[in-house]
GROMACS .gro file of C-alpha atoms in nm:
model
  225
    1UNK     CA    1   3.293  18.122   7.948
    2UNK     CA    2   3.570  18.242   7.682
    3UNK     CA    3   3.570  18.042   7.374
    4UNK     CA    4   3.878  18.087   7.141
    5UNK     CA    5   3.907  18.463   7.211
    6UNK     CA    6   4.152  18.676   7.006
    7UNK     CA    7   4.154  19.040   7.095
    8UNK     CA    8   4.363  19.305   6.893
    9UNK     CA    9   4.402  19.663   6.912
   10UNK     CA   10   4.529  19.806   6.574
   11UNK     CA   11   4.826  19.606   6.517
   12UNK     CA   12   4.874  19.497   6.893
   13UNK     CA   13   4.753  19.148   6.972
   14UNK     CA   14   4.623  19.126   7.319
   15UNK     CA   15   4.494  18.771   7.339
   16UNK     CA   16   4.541  18.497   7.114
   17UNK     CA   17   4.312  18.175   7.116
   18UNK     CA   18   4.222  18.242   7.488
   19UNK     CA   19   3.990  17.992   7.651
   20UNK     CA   20   3.871  18.035   8.006
   21UNK     CA   21   3.585  17.880   8.213
   22UNK     CA   22   3.471  18.074   8.527
   23UNK     CA   23   3.258  17.871   8.770
   24UNK     CA   24   2.964  18.046   8.938
   25UNK     CA   25   3.020  18.130   9.315
   26UNK     CA   26   3.395  18.093   9.287
   27UNK     CA   27   3.655  18.366   9.365
   28UNK     CA   28   3.928  18.420   9.123
   29UNK     CA   29   4.250  18.655   9.166
   30UNK     CA   30   4.352  18.789   8.825
   31UNK     CA   31   4.725  18.833   8.785
   32UNK     CA   32   4.974  18.907   8.524
   33UNK     CA   33   5.262  19.138   8.427
   34UNK     CA   34   5.182  19.499   8.337
   35UNK     CA   35   5.015  19.508   7.979
   36UNK     CA   36   4.918  19.142   7.999
   37UNK     CA   37   4.548  19.245   7.937
   38UNK     CA   38   4.393  19.221   8.295
   39UNK     CA   39   4.168  19.520   8.280
   40UNK     CA   40   4.078  19.428   7.920
   41UNK     CA   41   3.978  19.074   8.034
   42UNK     CA   42   3.721  19.235   8.276
   43UNK     CA   43   3.594  19.458   7.986
   44UNK     CA   44   3.534  19.140   7.785
   45UNK     CA   45   3.361  18.970   8.062
   46UNK     CA   46   3.109  19.265   8.112
   47UNK     CA   47   3.060  19.304   7.742
   48UNK     CA   48   3.226  19.652   7.717
   49UNK     CA   49   3.467  19.505   7.448
   50UNK     CA   50   3.380  19.268   7.165
   51UNK     CA   51   3.663  19.015   7.076
   52UNK     CA   52   3.814  19.017   6.755
   53UNK     CA   53   3.737  18.646   6.730
   54UNK     CA   54   3.537  18.397   6.959
   55UNK     CA   55   3.268  18.470   7.207
   56UNK     CA   56   3.226  18.543   7.574
   57UNK     CA   57   2.924  18.360   7.717
   58UNK     CA   58   2.718  18.375   8.038
   59UNK     CA   59   2.465  18.090   8.073
   60UNK     CA   60   2.512  18.030   7.685
   61UNK     CA   61   2.417  18.395   7.600
   62UNK     CA   62   2.673  18.615   7.432
   63UNK     CA   63   2.771  18.900   7.669
   64UNK     CA   64   2.788  19.155   7.393
   65UNK     CA   65   2.408  19.078   7.304
   66UNK     CA   66   2.288  19.181   7.657
   67UNK     CA   67   2.140  19.517   7.684
   68UNK     CA   68   2.246  19.768   7.941
   69UNK     CA   69   1.979  19.691   8.201
   70UNK     CA   70   2.063  19.323   8.174
   71UNK     CA   71   2.443  19.387   8.237
   72UNK     CA   72   2.355  19.624   8.526
   73UNK     CA   73   2.156  19.332   8.695
   74UNK     CA   74   2.445  19.087   8.659
   75UNK     CA   75   2.770  19.281   8.714
   76UNK     CA   76   2.890  19.502   9.007
   77UNK     CA   77   3.221  19.698   8.897
   78UNK     CA   78   3.452  19.828   9.145
   79UNK     CA   79   3.756  20.026   9.063
   80UNK     CA   80   3.994  20.270   9.208
   81UNK     CA   81   3.762  20.577   9.170
   82UNK     CA   82   3.431  20.548   9.361
   83UNK     CA   83   3.135  20.761   9.282
   84UNK     CA   84   3.027  20.933   9.604
   85UNK     CA   85   2.786  21.239   9.614
   86UNK     CA   86   2.695  21.475   9.891
   87UNK     CA   87   2.421  21.299  10.071
   88UNK     CA   88   2.359  21.052  10.342
   89UNK     CA   89   2.543  20.725  10.358
   90UNK     CA   90   2.207  20.545  10.310
   91UNK     CA   91   2.125  20.728   9.998
   92UNK     CA   92   2.486  20.672   9.869
   93UNK     CA   93   2.413  20.301   9.895
   94UNK     CA   94   2.035  20.297   9.787
   95UNK     CA   95   2.090  20.541   9.510
   96UNK     CA   96   1.713  20.622   9.543
   97UNK     CA   97   1.601  20.260   9.521
   98UNK     CA   98   1.395  20.131   9.794
   99UNK     CA   99   1.540  19.879  10.043
  100UNK     CA  100   1.452  19.781  10.389
  101UNK     CA  101   1.654  19.854  10.697
  102UNK     CA  102   1.731  19.485  10.741
  103UNK     CA  103   1.879  19.464  10.382
  104UNK     CA  104   2.090  19.764  10.444
  105UNK     CA  105   2.226  19.629  10.753
  106UNK     CA  106   2.306  19.294  10.593
  107UNK     CA  107   2.499  19.476  10.313
  108UNK     CA  108   2.694  19.696  10.536
  109UNK     CA  109   2.792  19.391  10.744
  110UNK     CA  110   2.891  19.193  10.448
  111UNK     CA  111   3.093  19.496  10.307
  112UNK     CA  112   3.267  19.518  10.654
  113UNK     CA  113   3.174  19.874  10.731
  114UNK     CA  114   2.863  19.837  10.966
  115UNK     CA  115   3.059  19.878  11.289
  116UNK     CA  116   3.222  20.200  11.146
  117UNK     CA  117   2.879  20.329  11.054
  118UNK     CA  118   2.712  20.249  11.368
  119UNK     CA  119   2.987  20.445  11.559
  120UNK     CA  120   2.887  20.761  11.383
  121UNK     CA  121   2.649  21.008  11.566
  122UNK     CA  122   2.392  20.976  11.279
  123UNK     CA  123   2.478  20.626  11.166
  124UNK     CA  124   2.364  20.575  10.820
  125UNK     CA  125   2.194  20.906  10.808
  126UNK     CA  126   2.541  21.078  10.827
  127UNK     CA  127   2.578  21.317  10.525
  128UNK     CA  128   2.918  21.274  10.351
  129UNK     CA  129   3.108  21.506  10.127
  130UNK     CA  130   3.096  21.511   9.751
  131UNK     CA  131   3.360  21.268   9.652
  132UNK     CA  132   3.364  21.107   9.982
  133UNK     CA  133   3.675  21.303  10.073
  134UNK     CA  134   3.577  21.288  10.444
  135UNK     CA  135   3.610  20.898  10.413
  136UNK     CA  136   3.915  20.689  10.376
  137UNK     CA  137   3.994  20.507  10.053
  138UNK     CA  138   3.899  20.172  10.206
  139UNK     CA  139   3.575  20.331  10.339
  140UNK     CA  140   3.474  20.452   9.998
  141UNK     CA  141   3.540  20.104   9.852
  142UNK     CA  142   3.333  19.948  10.104
  143UNK     CA  143   3.049  20.169  10.054
  144UNK     CA  144   3.051  20.089   9.678
  145UNK     CA  145   3.079  19.732   9.772
  146UNK     CA  146   2.764  19.745   9.985
  147UNK     CA  147   2.584  19.910   9.685
  148UNK     CA  148   2.629  19.595   9.489
  149UNK     CA  149   2.561  19.361   9.766
  150UNK     CA  150   2.223  19.518   9.845
  151UNK     CA  151   2.127  19.474   9.486
  152UNK     CA  152   2.224  19.102   9.501
  153UNK     CA  153   2.447  19.114   9.184
  154UNK     CA  154   2.575  18.801   9.047
  155UNK     CA  155   2.937  18.887   8.942
  156UNK     CA  156   3.162  19.127   9.126
  157UNK     CA  157   3.460  19.263   8.914
  158UNK     CA  158   3.731  19.443   9.119
  159UNK     CA  159   3.948  19.632   8.877
  160UNK     CA  160   4.256  19.744   9.075
  161UNK     CA  161   4.044  19.826   9.363
  162UNK     CA  162   4.322  19.804   9.635
  163UNK     CA  163   4.611  19.924   9.404
  164UNK     CA  164   4.640  20.264   9.568
  165UNK     CA  165   4.526  20.175   9.922
  166UNK     CA  166   4.750  20.125  10.202
  167UNK     CA  167   4.794  19.784  10.370
  168UNK     CA  168   4.543  19.855  10.648
  169UNK     CA  169   4.251  19.961  10.414
  170UNK     CA  170   4.340  19.699  10.138
  171UNK     CA  171   4.321  19.439  10.408
  172UNK     CA  172   3.959  19.548  10.494
  173UNK     CA  173   3.862  19.510  10.121
  174UNK     CA  174   4.029  19.168  10.103
  175UNK     CA  175   3.833  19.045  10.419
  176UNK     CA  176   3.505  19.159  10.253
  177UNK     CA  177   3.593  18.970   9.925
  178UNK     CA  178   3.665  18.656  10.140
  179UNK     CA  179   3.323  18.685  10.309
  180UNK     CA  180   3.133  18.712   9.986
  181UNK     CA  181   2.910  18.431   9.838
  182UNK     CA  182   2.911  18.579   9.494
  183UNK     CA  183   3.125  18.506   9.166
  184UNK     CA  184   3.429  18.732   9.211
  185UNK     CA  185   3.733  18.826   8.983
  186UNK     CA  186   3.965  19.071   9.124
  187UNK     CA  187   4.258  19.216   8.981
  188UNK     CA  188   4.551  19.162   9.235
  189UNK     CA  189   4.905  19.295   9.232
  190UNK     CA  190   5.038  19.208   9.560
  191UNK     CA  191   5.147  18.833   9.622
  192UNK     CA  192   5.077  18.762   9.979
  193UNK     CA  193   4.899  18.493  10.195
  194UNK     CA  194   4.557  18.647  10.111
  195UNK     CA  195   4.585  18.487   9.763
  196UNK     CA  196   4.511  18.162   9.946
  197UNK     CA  197   4.156  18.273  10.002
  198UNK     CA  198   4.075  18.260   9.631
  199UNK     CA  199   3.951  17.927   9.470
  200UNK     CA  200   4.195  17.984   9.169
  201UNK     CA  201   4.436  18.235   9.034
  202UNK     CA  202   4.396  18.321   8.674
  203UNK     CA  203   4.743  18.426   8.547
  204UNK     CA  204   4.773  18.599   8.200
  205UNK     CA  205   5.085  18.519   8.027
  206UNK     CA  206   5.190  18.495   7.663
  207UNK     CA  207   4.826  18.629   7.542
  208UNK     CA  208   4.673  18.314   7.718
  209UNK     CA  209   4.502  18.254   8.059
  210UNK     CA  210   4.645  17.994   8.300
  211UNK     CA  211   4.399  17.883   8.588
  212UNK     CA  212   4.594  17.777   8.870
  213UNK     CA  213   4.588  17.676   9.242
  214UNK     CA  214   4.785  17.922   9.483
  215UNK     CA  215   5.047  17.654   9.520
  216UNK     CA  216   5.089  17.613   9.140
  217UNK     CA  217   5.096  17.988   9.073
  218UNK     CA  218   5.364  18.034   9.339
  219UNK     CA  219   5.579  17.757   9.200
  220UNK     CA  220   5.533  17.852   8.826
  221UNK     CA  221   5.483  18.237   8.792
  222UNK     CA  222   5.516  18.420   9.130
  223UNK     CA  223   5.876  18.537   9.023
  224UNK     CA  224   5.749  18.696   8.715
  225UNK     CA  225   5.477  18.923   8.869
   0.00000   0.00000   0.00000
């Protein structure tokens, strides 16, 4: 929940008296013109930024008061750059934590990459290159998504995760988002039919947030974006 948020950088005012309520388990597409504050809104949500005025709350607790471990248990962040190291697919997802084979399969299926991995000779024991350069952009994103799903994070924040993907791979990520039963806030740039799969669209305009249905967004703001 955003309560009367102001956000200023030097002399630049990003948000003014911004109020926003995000419901648990709902999916939100975050849209707005370039420079409207989309990435900064995500940074406020996960407590990386402290507002100039007002407060951001999760279950009545100020996000900026949460320690790093608490935030790590709540948020899964997915951006354009995905950290992949030279190891097996399984270890890239487990990150040296301990999960069962069943948990892995469920995470891979929800991330829409299970069939792809099962088609490989060594399946999830396939070693991938540092940086994941032997994977497509969409495959790297879905491995990152599986990392969060296997840890049962509460809130998934997608910061321009499909901006540099082709339509084919972007479609896979969008399908994965549709299947998630988590709170999702995803920055979106393309205006297409997949926006209908979100419960609401948050449109940033004039330093405020407008929460809209797909139909209202198309009617009021789609020509701006």
